[in-house]
Short mmCIF file of C-alpha atoms in Angstrom, two decimals:
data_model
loop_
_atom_site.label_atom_id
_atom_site.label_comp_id
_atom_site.label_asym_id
_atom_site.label_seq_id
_atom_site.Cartn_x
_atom_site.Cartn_y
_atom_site.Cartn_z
CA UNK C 1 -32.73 44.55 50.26
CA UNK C 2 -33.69 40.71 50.27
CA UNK C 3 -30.05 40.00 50.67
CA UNK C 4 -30.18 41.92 53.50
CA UNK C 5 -32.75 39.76 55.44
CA UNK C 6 -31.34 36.47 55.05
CA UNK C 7 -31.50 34.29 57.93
CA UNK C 8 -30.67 30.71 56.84
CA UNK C 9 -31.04 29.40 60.71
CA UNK C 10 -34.64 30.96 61.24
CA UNK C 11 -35.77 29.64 57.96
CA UNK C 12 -34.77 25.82 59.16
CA UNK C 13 -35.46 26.45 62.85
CA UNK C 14 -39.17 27.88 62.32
CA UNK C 15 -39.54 24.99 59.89
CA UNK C 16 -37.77 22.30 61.55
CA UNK C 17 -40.64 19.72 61.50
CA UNK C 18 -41.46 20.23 57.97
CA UNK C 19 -37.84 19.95 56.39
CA UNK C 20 -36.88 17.01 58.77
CA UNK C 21 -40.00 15.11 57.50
CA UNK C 22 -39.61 16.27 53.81
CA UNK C 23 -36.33 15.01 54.41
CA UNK C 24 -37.09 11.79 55.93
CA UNK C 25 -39.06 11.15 53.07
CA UNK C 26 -36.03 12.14 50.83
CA UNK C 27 -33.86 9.13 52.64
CA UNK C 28 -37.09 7.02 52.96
CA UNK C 29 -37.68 6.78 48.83
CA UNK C 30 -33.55 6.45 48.23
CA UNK C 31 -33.14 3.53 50.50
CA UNK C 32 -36.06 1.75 48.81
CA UNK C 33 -34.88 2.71 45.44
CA UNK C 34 -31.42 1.69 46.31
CA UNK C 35 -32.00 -1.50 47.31
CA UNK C 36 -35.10 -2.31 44.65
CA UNK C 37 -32.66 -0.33 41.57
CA UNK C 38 -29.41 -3.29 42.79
CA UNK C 39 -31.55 -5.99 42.82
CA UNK C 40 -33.12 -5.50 39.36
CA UNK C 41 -29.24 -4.49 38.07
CA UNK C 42 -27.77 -7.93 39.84
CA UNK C 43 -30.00 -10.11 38.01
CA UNK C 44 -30.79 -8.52 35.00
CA UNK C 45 -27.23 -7.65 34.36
CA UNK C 46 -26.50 -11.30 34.78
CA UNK C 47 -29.05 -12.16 32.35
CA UNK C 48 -27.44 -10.19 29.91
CA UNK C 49 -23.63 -11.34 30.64
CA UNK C 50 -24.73 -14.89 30.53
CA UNK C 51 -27.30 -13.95 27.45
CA UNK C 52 -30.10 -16.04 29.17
CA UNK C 53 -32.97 -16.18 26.17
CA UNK C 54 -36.01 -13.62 26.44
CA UNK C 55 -34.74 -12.18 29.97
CA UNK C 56 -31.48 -10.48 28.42
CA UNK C 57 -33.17 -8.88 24.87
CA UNK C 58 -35.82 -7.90 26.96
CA UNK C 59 -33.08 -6.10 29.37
CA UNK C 60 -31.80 -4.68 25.95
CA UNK C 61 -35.33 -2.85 25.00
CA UNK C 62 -35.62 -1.78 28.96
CA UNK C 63 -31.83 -0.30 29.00
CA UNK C 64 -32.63 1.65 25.92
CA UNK C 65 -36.04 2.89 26.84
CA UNK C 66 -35.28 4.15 29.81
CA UNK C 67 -31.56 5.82 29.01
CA UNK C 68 -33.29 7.70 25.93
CA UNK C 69 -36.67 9.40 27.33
CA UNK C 70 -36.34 11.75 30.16
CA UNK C 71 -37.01 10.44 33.44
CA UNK C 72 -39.65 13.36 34.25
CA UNK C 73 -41.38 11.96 31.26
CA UNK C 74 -41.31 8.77 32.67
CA UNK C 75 -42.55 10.11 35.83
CA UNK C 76 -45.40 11.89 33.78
CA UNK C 77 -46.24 8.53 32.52
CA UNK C 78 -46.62 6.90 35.73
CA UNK C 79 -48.34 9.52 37.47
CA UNK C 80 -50.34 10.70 34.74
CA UNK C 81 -51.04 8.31 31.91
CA UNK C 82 -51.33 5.34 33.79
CA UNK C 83 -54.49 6.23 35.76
CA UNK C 84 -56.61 6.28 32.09
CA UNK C 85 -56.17 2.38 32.20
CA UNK C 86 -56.79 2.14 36.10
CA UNK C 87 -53.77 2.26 37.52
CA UNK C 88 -53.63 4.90 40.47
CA UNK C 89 -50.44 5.40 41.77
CA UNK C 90 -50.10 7.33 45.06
CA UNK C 91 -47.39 10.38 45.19
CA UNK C 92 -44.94 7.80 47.39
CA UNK C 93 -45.32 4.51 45.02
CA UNK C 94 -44.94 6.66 41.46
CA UNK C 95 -41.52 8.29 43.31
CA UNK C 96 -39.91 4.75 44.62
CA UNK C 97 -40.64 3.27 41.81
CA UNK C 98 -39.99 5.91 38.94
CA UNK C 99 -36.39 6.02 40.46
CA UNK C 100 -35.96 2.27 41.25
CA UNK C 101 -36.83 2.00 37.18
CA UNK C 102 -34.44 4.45 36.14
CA UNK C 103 -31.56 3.00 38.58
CA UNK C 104 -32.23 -0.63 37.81
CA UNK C 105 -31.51 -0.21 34.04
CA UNK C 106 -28.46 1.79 34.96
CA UNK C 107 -27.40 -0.80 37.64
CA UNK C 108 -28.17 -3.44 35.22
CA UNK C 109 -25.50 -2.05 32.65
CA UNK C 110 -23.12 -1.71 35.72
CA UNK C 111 -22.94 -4.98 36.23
CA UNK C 112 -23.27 -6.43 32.84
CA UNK C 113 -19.57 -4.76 32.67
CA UNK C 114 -18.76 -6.28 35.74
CA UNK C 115 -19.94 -10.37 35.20
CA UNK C 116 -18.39 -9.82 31.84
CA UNK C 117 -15.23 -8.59 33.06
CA UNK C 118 -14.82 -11.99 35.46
CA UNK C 119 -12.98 -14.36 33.68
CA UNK C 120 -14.23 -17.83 32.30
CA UNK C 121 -11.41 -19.64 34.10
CA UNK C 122 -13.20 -18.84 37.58
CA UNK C 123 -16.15 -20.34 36.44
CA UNK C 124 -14.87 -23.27 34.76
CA UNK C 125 -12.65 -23.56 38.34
CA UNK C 126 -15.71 -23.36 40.23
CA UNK C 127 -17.56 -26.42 37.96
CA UNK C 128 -14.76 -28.36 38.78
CA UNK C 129 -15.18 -27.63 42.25
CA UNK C 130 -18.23 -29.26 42.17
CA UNK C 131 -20.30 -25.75 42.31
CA UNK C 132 -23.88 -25.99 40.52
CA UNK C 133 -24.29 -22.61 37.95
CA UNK C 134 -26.31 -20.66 40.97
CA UNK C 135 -23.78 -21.68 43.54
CA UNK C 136 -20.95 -20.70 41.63
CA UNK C 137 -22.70 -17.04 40.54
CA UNK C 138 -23.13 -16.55 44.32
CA UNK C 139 -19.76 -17.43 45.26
CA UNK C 140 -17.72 -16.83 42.39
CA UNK C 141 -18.84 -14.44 40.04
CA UNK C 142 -20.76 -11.94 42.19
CA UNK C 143 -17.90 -11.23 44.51
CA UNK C 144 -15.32 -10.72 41.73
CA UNK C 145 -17.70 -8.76 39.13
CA UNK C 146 -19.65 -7.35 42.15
CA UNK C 147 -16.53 -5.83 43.27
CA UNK C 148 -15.62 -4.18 39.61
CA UNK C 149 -19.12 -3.10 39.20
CA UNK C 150 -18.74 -1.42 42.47
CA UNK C 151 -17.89 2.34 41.79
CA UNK C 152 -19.80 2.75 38.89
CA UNK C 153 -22.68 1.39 40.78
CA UNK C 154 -22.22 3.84 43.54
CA UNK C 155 -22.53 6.84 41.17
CA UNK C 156 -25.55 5.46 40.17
CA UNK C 157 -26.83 5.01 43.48
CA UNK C 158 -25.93 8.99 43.83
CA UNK C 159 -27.75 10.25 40.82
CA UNK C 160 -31.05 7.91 42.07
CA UNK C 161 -30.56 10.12 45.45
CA UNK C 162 -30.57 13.26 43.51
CA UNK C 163 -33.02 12.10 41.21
CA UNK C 164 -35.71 11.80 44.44
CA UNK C 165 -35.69 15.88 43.75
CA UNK C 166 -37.51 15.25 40.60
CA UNK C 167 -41.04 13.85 42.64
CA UNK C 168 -41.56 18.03 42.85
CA UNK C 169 -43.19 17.78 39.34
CA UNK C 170 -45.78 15.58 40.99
CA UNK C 171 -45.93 17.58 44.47
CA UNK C 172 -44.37 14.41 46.52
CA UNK C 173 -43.58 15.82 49.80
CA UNK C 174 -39.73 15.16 50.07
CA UNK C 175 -36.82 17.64 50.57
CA UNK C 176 -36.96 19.84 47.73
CA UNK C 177 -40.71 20.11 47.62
CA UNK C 178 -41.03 20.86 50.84
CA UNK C 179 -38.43 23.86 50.97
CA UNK C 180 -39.71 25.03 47.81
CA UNK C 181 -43.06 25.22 48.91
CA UNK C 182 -42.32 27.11 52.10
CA UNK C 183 -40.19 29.36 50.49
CA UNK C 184 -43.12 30.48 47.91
CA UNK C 185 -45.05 31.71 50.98
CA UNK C 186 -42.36 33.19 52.85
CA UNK C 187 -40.44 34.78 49.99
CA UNK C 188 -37.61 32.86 51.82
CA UNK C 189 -36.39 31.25 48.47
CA UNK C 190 -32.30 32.16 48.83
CA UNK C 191 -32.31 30.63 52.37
CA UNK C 192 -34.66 27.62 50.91
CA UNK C 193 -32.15 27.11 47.87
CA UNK C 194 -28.47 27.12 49.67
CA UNK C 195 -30.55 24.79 52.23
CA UNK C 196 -31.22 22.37 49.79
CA UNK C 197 -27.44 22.78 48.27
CA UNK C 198 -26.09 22.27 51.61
CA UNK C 199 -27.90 19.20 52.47
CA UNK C 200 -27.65 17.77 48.75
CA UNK C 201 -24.34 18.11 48.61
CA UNK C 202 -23.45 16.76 51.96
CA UNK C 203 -25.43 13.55 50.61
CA UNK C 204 -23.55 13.09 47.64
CA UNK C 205 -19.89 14.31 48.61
CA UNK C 206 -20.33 11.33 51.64
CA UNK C 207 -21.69 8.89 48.98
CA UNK C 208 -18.45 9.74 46.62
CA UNK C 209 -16.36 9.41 49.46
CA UNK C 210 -17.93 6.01 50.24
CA UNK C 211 -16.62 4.67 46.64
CA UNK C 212 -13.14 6.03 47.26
CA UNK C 213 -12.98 4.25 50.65
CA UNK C 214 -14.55 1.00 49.63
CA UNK C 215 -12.50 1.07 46.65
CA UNK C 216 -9.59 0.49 48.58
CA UNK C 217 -11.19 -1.43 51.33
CA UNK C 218 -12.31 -4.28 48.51
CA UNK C 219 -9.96 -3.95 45.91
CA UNK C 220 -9.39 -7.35 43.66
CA UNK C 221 -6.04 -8.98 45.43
CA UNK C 222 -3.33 -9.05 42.90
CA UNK C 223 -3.96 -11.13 39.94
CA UNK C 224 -7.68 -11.86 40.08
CA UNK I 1 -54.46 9.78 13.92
CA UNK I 2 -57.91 10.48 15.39
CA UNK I 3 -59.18 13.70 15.70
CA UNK I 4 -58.22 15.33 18.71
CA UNK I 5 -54.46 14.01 18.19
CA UNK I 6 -53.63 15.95 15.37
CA UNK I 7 -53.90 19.56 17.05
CA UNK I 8 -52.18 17.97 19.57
CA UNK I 9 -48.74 16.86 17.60
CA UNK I 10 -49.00 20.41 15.88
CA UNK I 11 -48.81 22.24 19.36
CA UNK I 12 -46.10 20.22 20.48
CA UNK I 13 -44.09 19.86 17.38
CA UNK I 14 -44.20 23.84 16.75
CA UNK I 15 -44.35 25.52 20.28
CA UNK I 16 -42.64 22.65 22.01
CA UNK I 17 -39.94 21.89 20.06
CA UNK I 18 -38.49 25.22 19.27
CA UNK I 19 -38.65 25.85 23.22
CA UNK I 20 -36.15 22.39 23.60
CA UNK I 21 -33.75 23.25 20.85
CA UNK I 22 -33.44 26.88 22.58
CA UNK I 23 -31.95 25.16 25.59
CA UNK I 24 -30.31 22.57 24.47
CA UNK I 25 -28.13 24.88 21.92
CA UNK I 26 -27.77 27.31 24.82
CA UNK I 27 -26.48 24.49 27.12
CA UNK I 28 -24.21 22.55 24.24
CA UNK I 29 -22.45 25.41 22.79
CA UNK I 30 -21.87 27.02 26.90
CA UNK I 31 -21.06 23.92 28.70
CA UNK I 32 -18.30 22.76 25.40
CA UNK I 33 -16.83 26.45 25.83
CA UNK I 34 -16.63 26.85 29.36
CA UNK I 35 -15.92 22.97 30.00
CA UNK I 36 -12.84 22.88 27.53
CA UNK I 37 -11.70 26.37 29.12
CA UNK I 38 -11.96 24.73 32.77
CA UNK I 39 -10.79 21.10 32.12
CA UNK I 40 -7.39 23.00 30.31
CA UNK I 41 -7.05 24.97 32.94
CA UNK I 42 -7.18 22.41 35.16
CA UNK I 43 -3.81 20.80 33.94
CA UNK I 44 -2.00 23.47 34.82
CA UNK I 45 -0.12 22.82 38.39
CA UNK I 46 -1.24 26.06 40.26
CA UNK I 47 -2.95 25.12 43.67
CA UNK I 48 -5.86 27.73 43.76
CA UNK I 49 -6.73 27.56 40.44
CA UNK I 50 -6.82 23.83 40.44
CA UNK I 51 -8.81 24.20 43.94
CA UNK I 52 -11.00 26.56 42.75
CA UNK I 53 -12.15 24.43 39.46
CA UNK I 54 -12.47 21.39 41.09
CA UNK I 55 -14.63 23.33 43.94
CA UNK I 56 -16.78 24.13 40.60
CA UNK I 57 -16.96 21.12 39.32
CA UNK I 58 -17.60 19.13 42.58
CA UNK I 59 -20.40 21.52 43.34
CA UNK I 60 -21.90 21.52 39.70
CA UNK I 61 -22.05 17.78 39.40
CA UNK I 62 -22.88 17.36 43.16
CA UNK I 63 -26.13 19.33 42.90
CA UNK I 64 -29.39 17.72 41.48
CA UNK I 65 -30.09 19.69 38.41
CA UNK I 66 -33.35 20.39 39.55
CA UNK I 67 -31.76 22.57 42.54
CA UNK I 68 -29.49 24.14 40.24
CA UNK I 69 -32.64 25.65 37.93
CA UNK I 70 -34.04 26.84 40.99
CA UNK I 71 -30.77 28.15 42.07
CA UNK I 72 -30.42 30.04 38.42
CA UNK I 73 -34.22 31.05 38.21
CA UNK I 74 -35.10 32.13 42.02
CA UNK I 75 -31.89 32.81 43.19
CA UNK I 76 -30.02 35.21 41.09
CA UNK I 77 -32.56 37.77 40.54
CA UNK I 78 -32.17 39.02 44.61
CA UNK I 79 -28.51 39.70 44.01
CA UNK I 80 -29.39 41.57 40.66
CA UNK I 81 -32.22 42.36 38.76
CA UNK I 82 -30.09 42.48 35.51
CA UNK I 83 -29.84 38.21 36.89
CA UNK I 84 -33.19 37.98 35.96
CA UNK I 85 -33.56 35.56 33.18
CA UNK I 86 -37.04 33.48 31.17
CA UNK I 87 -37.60 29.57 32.22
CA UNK I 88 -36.03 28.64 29.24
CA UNK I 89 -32.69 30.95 29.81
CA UNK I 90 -32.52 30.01 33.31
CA UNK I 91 -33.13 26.59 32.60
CA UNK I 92 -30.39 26.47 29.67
CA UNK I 93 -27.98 28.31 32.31
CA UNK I 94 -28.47 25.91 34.72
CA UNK I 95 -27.58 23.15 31.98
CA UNK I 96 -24.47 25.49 31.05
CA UNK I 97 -23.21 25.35 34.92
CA UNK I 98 -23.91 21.12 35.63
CA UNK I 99 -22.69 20.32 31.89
CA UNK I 100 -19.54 22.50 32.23
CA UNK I 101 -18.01 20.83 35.24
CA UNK I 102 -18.64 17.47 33.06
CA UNK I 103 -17.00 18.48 29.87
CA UNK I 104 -14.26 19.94 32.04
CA UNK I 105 -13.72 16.34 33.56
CA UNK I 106 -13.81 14.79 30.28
CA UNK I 107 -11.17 17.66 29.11
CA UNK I 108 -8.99 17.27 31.73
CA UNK I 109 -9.02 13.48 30.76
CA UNK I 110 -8.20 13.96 27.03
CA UNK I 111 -5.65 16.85 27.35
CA UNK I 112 -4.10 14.59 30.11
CA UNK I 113 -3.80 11.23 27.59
CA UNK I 114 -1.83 13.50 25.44
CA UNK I 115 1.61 12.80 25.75
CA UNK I 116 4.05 15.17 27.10
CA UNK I 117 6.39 15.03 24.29
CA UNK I 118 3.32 17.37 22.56
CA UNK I 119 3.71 19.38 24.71
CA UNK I 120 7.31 20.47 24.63
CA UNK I 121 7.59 20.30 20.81
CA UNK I 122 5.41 22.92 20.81
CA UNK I 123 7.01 24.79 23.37
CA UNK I 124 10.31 24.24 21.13
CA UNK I 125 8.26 26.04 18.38
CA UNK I 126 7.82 28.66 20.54
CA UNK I 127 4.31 28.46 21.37
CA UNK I 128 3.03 30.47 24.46
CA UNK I 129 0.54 28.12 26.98
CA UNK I 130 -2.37 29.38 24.74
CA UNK I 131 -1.38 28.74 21.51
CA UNK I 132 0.22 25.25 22.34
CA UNK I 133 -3.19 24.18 23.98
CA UNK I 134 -5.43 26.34 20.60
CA UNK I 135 -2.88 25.17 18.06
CA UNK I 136 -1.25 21.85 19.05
CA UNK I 137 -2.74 20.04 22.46
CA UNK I 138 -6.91 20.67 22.14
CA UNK I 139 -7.35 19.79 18.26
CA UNK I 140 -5.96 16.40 18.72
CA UNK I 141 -7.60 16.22 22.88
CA UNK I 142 -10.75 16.87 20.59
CA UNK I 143 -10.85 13.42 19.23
CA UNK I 144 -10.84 12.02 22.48
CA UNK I 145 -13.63 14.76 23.59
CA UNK I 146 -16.05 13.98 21.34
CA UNK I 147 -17.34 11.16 22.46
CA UNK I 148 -18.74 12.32 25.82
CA UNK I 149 -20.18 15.80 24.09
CA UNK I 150 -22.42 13.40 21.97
CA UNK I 151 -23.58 11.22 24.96
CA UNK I 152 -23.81 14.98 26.74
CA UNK I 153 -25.86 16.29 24.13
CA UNK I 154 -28.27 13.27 24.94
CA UNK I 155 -28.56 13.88 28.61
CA UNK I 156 -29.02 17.87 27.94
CA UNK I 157 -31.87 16.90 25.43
CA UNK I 158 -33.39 14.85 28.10
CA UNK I 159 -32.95 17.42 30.79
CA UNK I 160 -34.43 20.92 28.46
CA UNK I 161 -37.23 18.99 30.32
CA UNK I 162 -36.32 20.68 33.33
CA UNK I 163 -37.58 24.15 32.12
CA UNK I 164 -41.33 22.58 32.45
CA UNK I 165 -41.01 22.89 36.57
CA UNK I 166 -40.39 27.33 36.05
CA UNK I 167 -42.96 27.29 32.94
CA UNK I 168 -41.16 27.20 30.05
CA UNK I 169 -42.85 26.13 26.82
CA UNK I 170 -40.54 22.86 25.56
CA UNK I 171 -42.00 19.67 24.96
CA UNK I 172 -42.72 18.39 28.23
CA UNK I 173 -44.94 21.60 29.01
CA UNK I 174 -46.38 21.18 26.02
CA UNK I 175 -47.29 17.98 25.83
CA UNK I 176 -48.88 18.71 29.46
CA UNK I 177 -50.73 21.65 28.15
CA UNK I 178 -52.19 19.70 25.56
CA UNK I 179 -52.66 16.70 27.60
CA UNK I 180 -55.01 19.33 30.05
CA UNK I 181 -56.75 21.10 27.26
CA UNK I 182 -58.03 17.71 25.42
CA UNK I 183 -59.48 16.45 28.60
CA UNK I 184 -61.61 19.37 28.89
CA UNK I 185 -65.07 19.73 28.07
CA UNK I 186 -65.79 20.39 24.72
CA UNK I 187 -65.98 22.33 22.77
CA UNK I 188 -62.49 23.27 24.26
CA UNK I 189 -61.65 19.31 24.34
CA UNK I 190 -62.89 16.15 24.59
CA UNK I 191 -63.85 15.30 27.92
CA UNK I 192 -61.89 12.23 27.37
CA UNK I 193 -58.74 11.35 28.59
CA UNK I 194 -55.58 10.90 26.33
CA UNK I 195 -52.66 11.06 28.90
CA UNK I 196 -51.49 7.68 27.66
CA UNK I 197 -51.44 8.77 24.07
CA UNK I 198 -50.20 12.02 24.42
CA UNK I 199 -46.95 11.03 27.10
CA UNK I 200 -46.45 7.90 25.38
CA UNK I 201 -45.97 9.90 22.53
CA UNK I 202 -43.42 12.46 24.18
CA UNK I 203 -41.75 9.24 25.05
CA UNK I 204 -41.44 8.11 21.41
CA UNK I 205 -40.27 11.28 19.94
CA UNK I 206 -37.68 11.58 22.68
CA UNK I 207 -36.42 8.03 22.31
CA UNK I 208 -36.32 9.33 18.76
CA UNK I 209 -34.14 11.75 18.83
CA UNK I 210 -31.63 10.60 21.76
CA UNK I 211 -31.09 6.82 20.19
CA UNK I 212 -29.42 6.95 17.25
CA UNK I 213 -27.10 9.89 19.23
CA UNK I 214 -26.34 7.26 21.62
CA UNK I 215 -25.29 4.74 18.92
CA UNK I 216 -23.22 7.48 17.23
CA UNK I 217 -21.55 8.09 20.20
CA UNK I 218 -20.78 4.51 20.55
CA UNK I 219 -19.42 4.23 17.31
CA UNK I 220 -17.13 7.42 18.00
CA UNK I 221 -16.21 5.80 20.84
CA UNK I 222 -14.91 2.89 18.61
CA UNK I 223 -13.34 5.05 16.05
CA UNK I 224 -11.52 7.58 17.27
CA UNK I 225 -10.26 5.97 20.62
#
């Protein structure tokens, strides 16, 4: 019977405006948490590689923390818990920043891996170019362990864009949300679900091919 | 503890708990069966098979989780009502579906370090494809495997979490339950709020549980590799 209804292009054309802005707001809280989740992982993974005092154990605790509690509890906490001592977060800051928490202490372990994987001779070579330690991270170390830390940052970069589907425990008005809550008034929950696989998928199957291509595209030259 | 915690830790300690070790025994034992299955069958050189799998596996591992619980819960009851299954079911399922196209990546991994010299003794012995991968190829890929099913077993823990968005009683629900119910006037609660306390909590018990699995998986990592 339901099966028999289904009308995938009706449910997204009478919609349109909703779903495009639910999924605005999907892209809108990625790109922040992108960017915000590679900055945190650039510099506190080179903390930790370079085992700078205070900043790296305290990347330790943070790595730990947030790879062993579940990030809905961590939204919980945010959205939640954090009110009773007068922080109110709105719907948009607790989703940016929940995910740019959770991708920063994956990113950060990314490129740990990667500055440790650079080798000591191209910093000692870039010392005795005359490079101060900040010039030579810039120039030396970040484009060589940048480029190893590369895929495995990407995949991270893909889970924080899947992760954004999570901000339906709190009602955040992104893609999922949005299709789920049209679907529970017009029953229209197949056509809301292979929506939401269509457009999820297309998201992350682009992002995978994105490592594959800049894999080769920046691959170390021989012997580096 | 003060007062109102100790009802509290009771709730989510016996209703809670129970509810995650449901899924998560659900979605270990499922996703290691149908994973190994799947990542063997993957190293055999038949096109649509291979196609087919990997179709799985992209899909499975493509798709937030969250979409595949809705998938499992709301979407397979339309095609059947016998597809009708509880949050906690659905949610395990769901688990079974994105943790099987892992395993079977990890699988195809391991059977593929083993070398090919394996292989053909076995065939010498006279050992049919199944009883060269049950008797000879999958015990040793199994050293290799375990590993990523501990740090898998972490990530499933994390995820029964999941079955809190349909309704299901594990401990995120029930933490929330209990988080709702204390801040309520008495004498049902307190009228005072202990979201802090009670999440914080949650967060303690799951860090708990999931760190020294991580360290153990680290240190099969070291041993057995």
């Amino acid at each position: 019977m339901l099966l028999a209804t289904y009308d995938l292009w009706g449910f997204v054309s009478e919609n349109r405006h909703e779903l495009w802005h639910g999924f605005v707001n999907t892209i809108k809280v990625s790109a922040i948490a992108i960017v915000g989740s590679y900055a945190i992982g650039i510099t506190l993974g080179a903390a930790r590689a370079h085992r700078i005092p205070v900043v790296s154990q305290f990347t330790a605790v943070y790595v730990e923390v947030i790879r062993c509690t579940p990030i809905l509890v961590q939204i919980f906490l945010l959205f939640y818990a954090l009110p009773q001592v007068g922080i109110l977060l709105s719907q948009f800051t607790t989703a940016w920043v929940a995910v740019t928490i959770w991708g920063g202490a994956f990113h950060s372990e990314n490129f740990r891996a990667g500055f440790l994987a650079v080798s000591h001779r191209h910093r000692e070579a870039a010392f005795a170019l005359g490079f101060r330690p900040l010039a030579a991270f810039f120039n030396v170390e970040l484009p060589i362990g940048g480029r190893i830390a590369l895929p495995s940052s990407i995949n991270t970069a893909i889970s924080v864009v899947k992760n954004t589907s999570l901000m339906y425990v709190i009602g955040y008005m992104e893609l999922t949300t949005t299709a789920i809550n049209i679907s529970n008034l017009t029953l229209e929950t197949t056509e809301a679900i292979t929506l939401l696989g269509i457009v999820y998928l297309t998201l992350v199957w682009s992002l995978s091919a994105l490592i594959r291509l800049l894999e080769r595209r920046l691959a170390l030259p021989e012997g580096t | 503890m003060p007062d109102w915690a100790n009802p509290v830790a009771r709730y989510v300690l016996e209703e809670g708990l129970p509810g995650m070790l449901h899924v998560a025994v659900i979605s270990l034992i499922g996703a290691t069966v149908i994973g190994v299955t799947l990542g063997s069958l993957l190293t055999i050189h038949f096109r649509p098979s291979r196609m087919l799998i990997r179709l799985y596996i992209e899909i499975f591992r493509g798709l937030p989780i969250i979409v595949t619980v809705f998938l499992v819960f709301y979407g397979l009851p339309p095609i059947s009502p016998a597809l009708q299954f509880s949050p906690l079911n659905a949610t395990g399922i769901a688990l079974v579906l994105w943790g099987s196209a892992q395993v079977a990546e990890a699988t195809r991994g391991a059977v593929g370090s083993i070398p090919y010299e394996q292989h053909e003794a076995a065939s010498a012995l006279g050992f049919g494809w199944i009883g060269r991968h049950r008797y000879v190829i999958l015990p040793q890929a199994l050293r290799r495997l375990l590993p990523p099913l501990v740090s898998l077993l972490v990530n499933i823990i994390q995820n029964t979490t999941l079955a809190a968005v349909l309704g299901g009683l594990e401990l995120l629900s029930a933490a929330s339950r209990q988080n709702e119910r204390v801040a309520a006037v008495p004498p049902i609660g307190t009228g005072q709020i202990h979201a802090l306390e009670i999440f914080g909590g949650l967060a303690v018990l799951f860090f708990v549980i999931s760190f020294p699995l991580t360290r153990l998986a680290a240190y099969l990592e070291r041993r057995l590799v």
